Amino acid sequence: MNNLIKFPKQKPQSLITATPNGLHINGRMVSYTEAIEQLDRGDYDSAPQAGRDLIWQVREGVKKRYFKPTDSHTLILYRWAVADMFYTEQENENGTHECDNGDVGAIYIGEHGGMAIYRLTERLAIANNIEGALIEKYGADQGTRNAISFYISMIDAGTGSLSGVGSELLTSLHDGFIQNLNANGLPTAPAAH
């Protein structure tokens, strides 16, 4: 299985460059692993084009044999890409909402209502609902590989956007969240001891 993320052939303009020693990011050398960890923890959530550029350059590093990602690295890259594609799709279709604390989220509008979504919560939701189920069923190693394959099926390589399967699954997931909130309300906050 070829696990390189496929995006349109057009190479983005970037301040991130793949090198044999890591990624050159805005004048700093960062290991491929550290760059992927930065992406995973949300360092690029407020600069999504830079996150996309980072994924592109990791891909270039893999193609040039500068870096061999683990399945865990590949999973993180695909998770980020899928969550970003869904967020961007919703932002383009429905706009954004600014919360009282200044956070800005895209608006999801579905069959049962709407909600604000954020890149981090999208990654957490798909990790929990997709990866969690596959790892529980198939074990850590095979479940991770299955999740990568599933994420690949969620991306339309020709357009660099979600495939029909990806859009349908994430729409169903969010409609389920909203339906549950409508039926049961917000969960009670856990007690602090």
XYZ file of C-alpha atoms in Angstrom:
193
model
C 0.000 0.000 0.000
C 1.337 3.427 -0.918
C 0.740 5.617 2.110
C 1.796 8.938 0.611
C -0.922 11.544 0.875
C -1.972 12.408 -2.645
C -2.870 16.000 -3.334
C -3.192 17.848 -6.629
C 0.027 18.036 -8.642
C 0.454 21.756 -8.006
C 3.250 22.354 -5.483
C 2.335 25.024 -2.923
C 4.578 28.020 -2.265
C 6.017 27.444 1.171
C 8.575 28.470 3.729
C 8.877 24.773 4.557
C 11.409 22.660 2.675
C 12.217 18.949 2.908
C 15.918 18.213 3.439
C 17.882 15.066 4.328
C 18.252 16.420 7.902
C 14.609 17.318 8.500
C 12.257 20.099 7.512
C 13.550 23.619 7.117
C 10.678 25.633 8.613
C 10.922 29.430 8.631
C 14.684 29.390 9.077
C 14.786 26.528 11.606
C 15.652 22.881 11.075
C 13.047 20.594 12.633
C 13.121 16.801 12.515
C 10.354 15.142 10.547
C 9.086 13.511 13.737
C 8.960 16.807 15.656
C 7.192 18.523 12.749
C 4.540 15.780 12.697
C 4.148 16.097 16.481
C 3.676 19.878 16.094
C 0.971 19.244 13.511
C -0.737 16.706 15.785
C -0.811 18.932 18.859
C -2.412 21.791 16.921
C 0.503 24.134 16.262
C -0.771 24.625 12.694
C -4.494 24.866 13.448
C -4.468 28.667 13.196
C -2.265 28.531 10.065
C -3.828 25.677 8.083
C -2.046 26.461 4.813
C 1.278 26.060 6.628
C -0.015 22.715 7.957
C -0.882 21.628 4.429
C 2.562 22.775 3.268
C 4.143 20.756 6.083
C 2.288 17.619 4.962
C 3.341 18.305 1.363
C 6.992 18.641 2.393
C 6.890 15.499 4.561
C 5.535 13.771 1.456
C 8.442 15.199 -0.557
C 10.878 13.977 2.113
C 9.385 10.483 1.881
C 9.544 10.490 -1.930
C 13.217 11.557 -1.797
C 13.904 8.888 0.856
C 14.914 11.464 3.465
C 12.337 10.104 5.897
C 10.518 6.825 6.444
C 7.380 7.505 8.479
C 6.040 4.987 10.949
C 2.410 3.926 10.703
C 1.762 6.262 13.636
C 3.271 9.213 11.725
C 1.216 8.353 8.647
C -1.949 8.088 10.737
C -1.354 11.550 12.225
C -0.801 13.072 8.772
C -3.957 11.542 7.323
C -6.029 12.391 10.400
C -4.933 16.027 10.178
C -5.613 16.166 6.444
C -9.106 14.639 6.709
C -10.084 16.899 9.628
C -8.732 19.954 7.809
C -10.593 19.072 4.614
C -13.893 18.686 6.478
C -13.358 21.887 8.465
C -12.493 23.835 5.304
C -15.484 22.381 3.446
C -17.829 23.485 6.247
C -16.167 26.895 6.533
C -16.623 27.481 2.793
C -20.252 26.271 2.795
C -21.533 27.722 6.081
C -19.082 30.353 7.321
C -17.580 30.737 10.773
C -18.656 31.635 14.295
C -16.574 33.538 16.842
C -17.002 32.405 20.440
C -16.874 34.677 23.487
C -13.298 33.550 24.181
C -12.174 34.589 20.681
C -11.972 31.087 19.209
C -13.285 30.875 15.670
C -14.925 27.711 14.419
C -16.498 26.672 11.164
C -20.236 26.117 11.220
C -21.591 22.650 10.493
C -25.261 22.565 9.463
C -26.825 19.149 9.133
C -30.087 17.274 9.174
C -30.721 17.804 12.910
C -29.276 21.277 13.456
C -25.924 22.995 13.506
C -22.816 23.339 15.609
C -19.438 25.062 15.608
C -16.528 22.769 14.770
C -12.788 23.203 15.288
C -9.790 21.486 13.728
C -8.640 20.000 17.058
C -12.062 18.638 17.980
C -12.441 17.219 14.467
C -9.172 15.306 14.886
C -10.231 14.065 18.309
C -13.658 13.007 17.017
C -12.319 11.017 14.083
C -9.513 9.519 16.179
C -12.055 8.365 18.752
C -14.775 7.212 16.372
C -12.738 5.778 13.491
C -9.325 4.830 14.839
C -10.665 3.778 18.219
C -13.154 1.348 16.708
C -10.616 -0.149 14.287
C -7.895 -0.516 16.923
C -10.370 -2.084 19.357
C -11.452 -4.611 16.729
C -8.100 -5.409 15.066
C -5.464 -4.505 17.666
C -3.015 -1.600 17.633
C -0.879 -2.528 14.612
C -3.536 -3.789 12.199
C -6.112 -1.294 13.456
C -3.712 1.574 12.749
C -3.037 0.281 9.226
C -6.786 -0.152 8.667
C -7.416 3.412 9.879
C -4.811 4.714 7.406
C -6.538 2.819 4.592
C -9.893 4.174 5.725
C -8.585 7.756 5.782
C -7.141 7.239 2.289
C -10.631 6.257 1.098
C -11.984 9.478 2.616
C -9.791 11.652 0.368
C -10.333 12.355 -3.322
C -6.723 12.320 -4.532
C -7.621 14.134 -7.737
C -9.066 17.189 -6.015
C -7.318 17.136 -2.637
C -10.709 17.292 -0.936
C -12.964 14.804 0.802
C -14.283 11.940 -1.276
C -17.984 11.116 -1.312
C -17.283 8.451 1.318
C -15.428 10.977 3.477
C -18.144 13.617 3.273
C -20.905 11.087 3.900
C -19.173 9.551 6.921
C -18.326 12.866 8.574
C -21.811 14.231 7.883
C -23.318 11.136 9.500
C -20.951 11.435 12.470
C -21.846 15.088 13.082
C -25.559 14.520 12.563
C -25.306 11.788 15.197
C -23.580 14.184 17.624
C -26.298 16.792 17.120
C -29.112 14.247 17.356
C -27.654 12.987 20.651
C -27.345 16.540 21.999
C -30.928 17.302 20.974
C -32.192 14.146 22.707
C -29.995 14.154 25.816
C -28.573 17.662 26.221
C -24.988 18.380 27.143
C -23.308 15.767 29.323
C -22.897 16.738 32.952
C -19.487 18.077 33.864
C -17.344 15.590 35.771
C -16.976 16.327 39.476
C -13.598 17.709 40.542
C -12.232 16.097 43.671
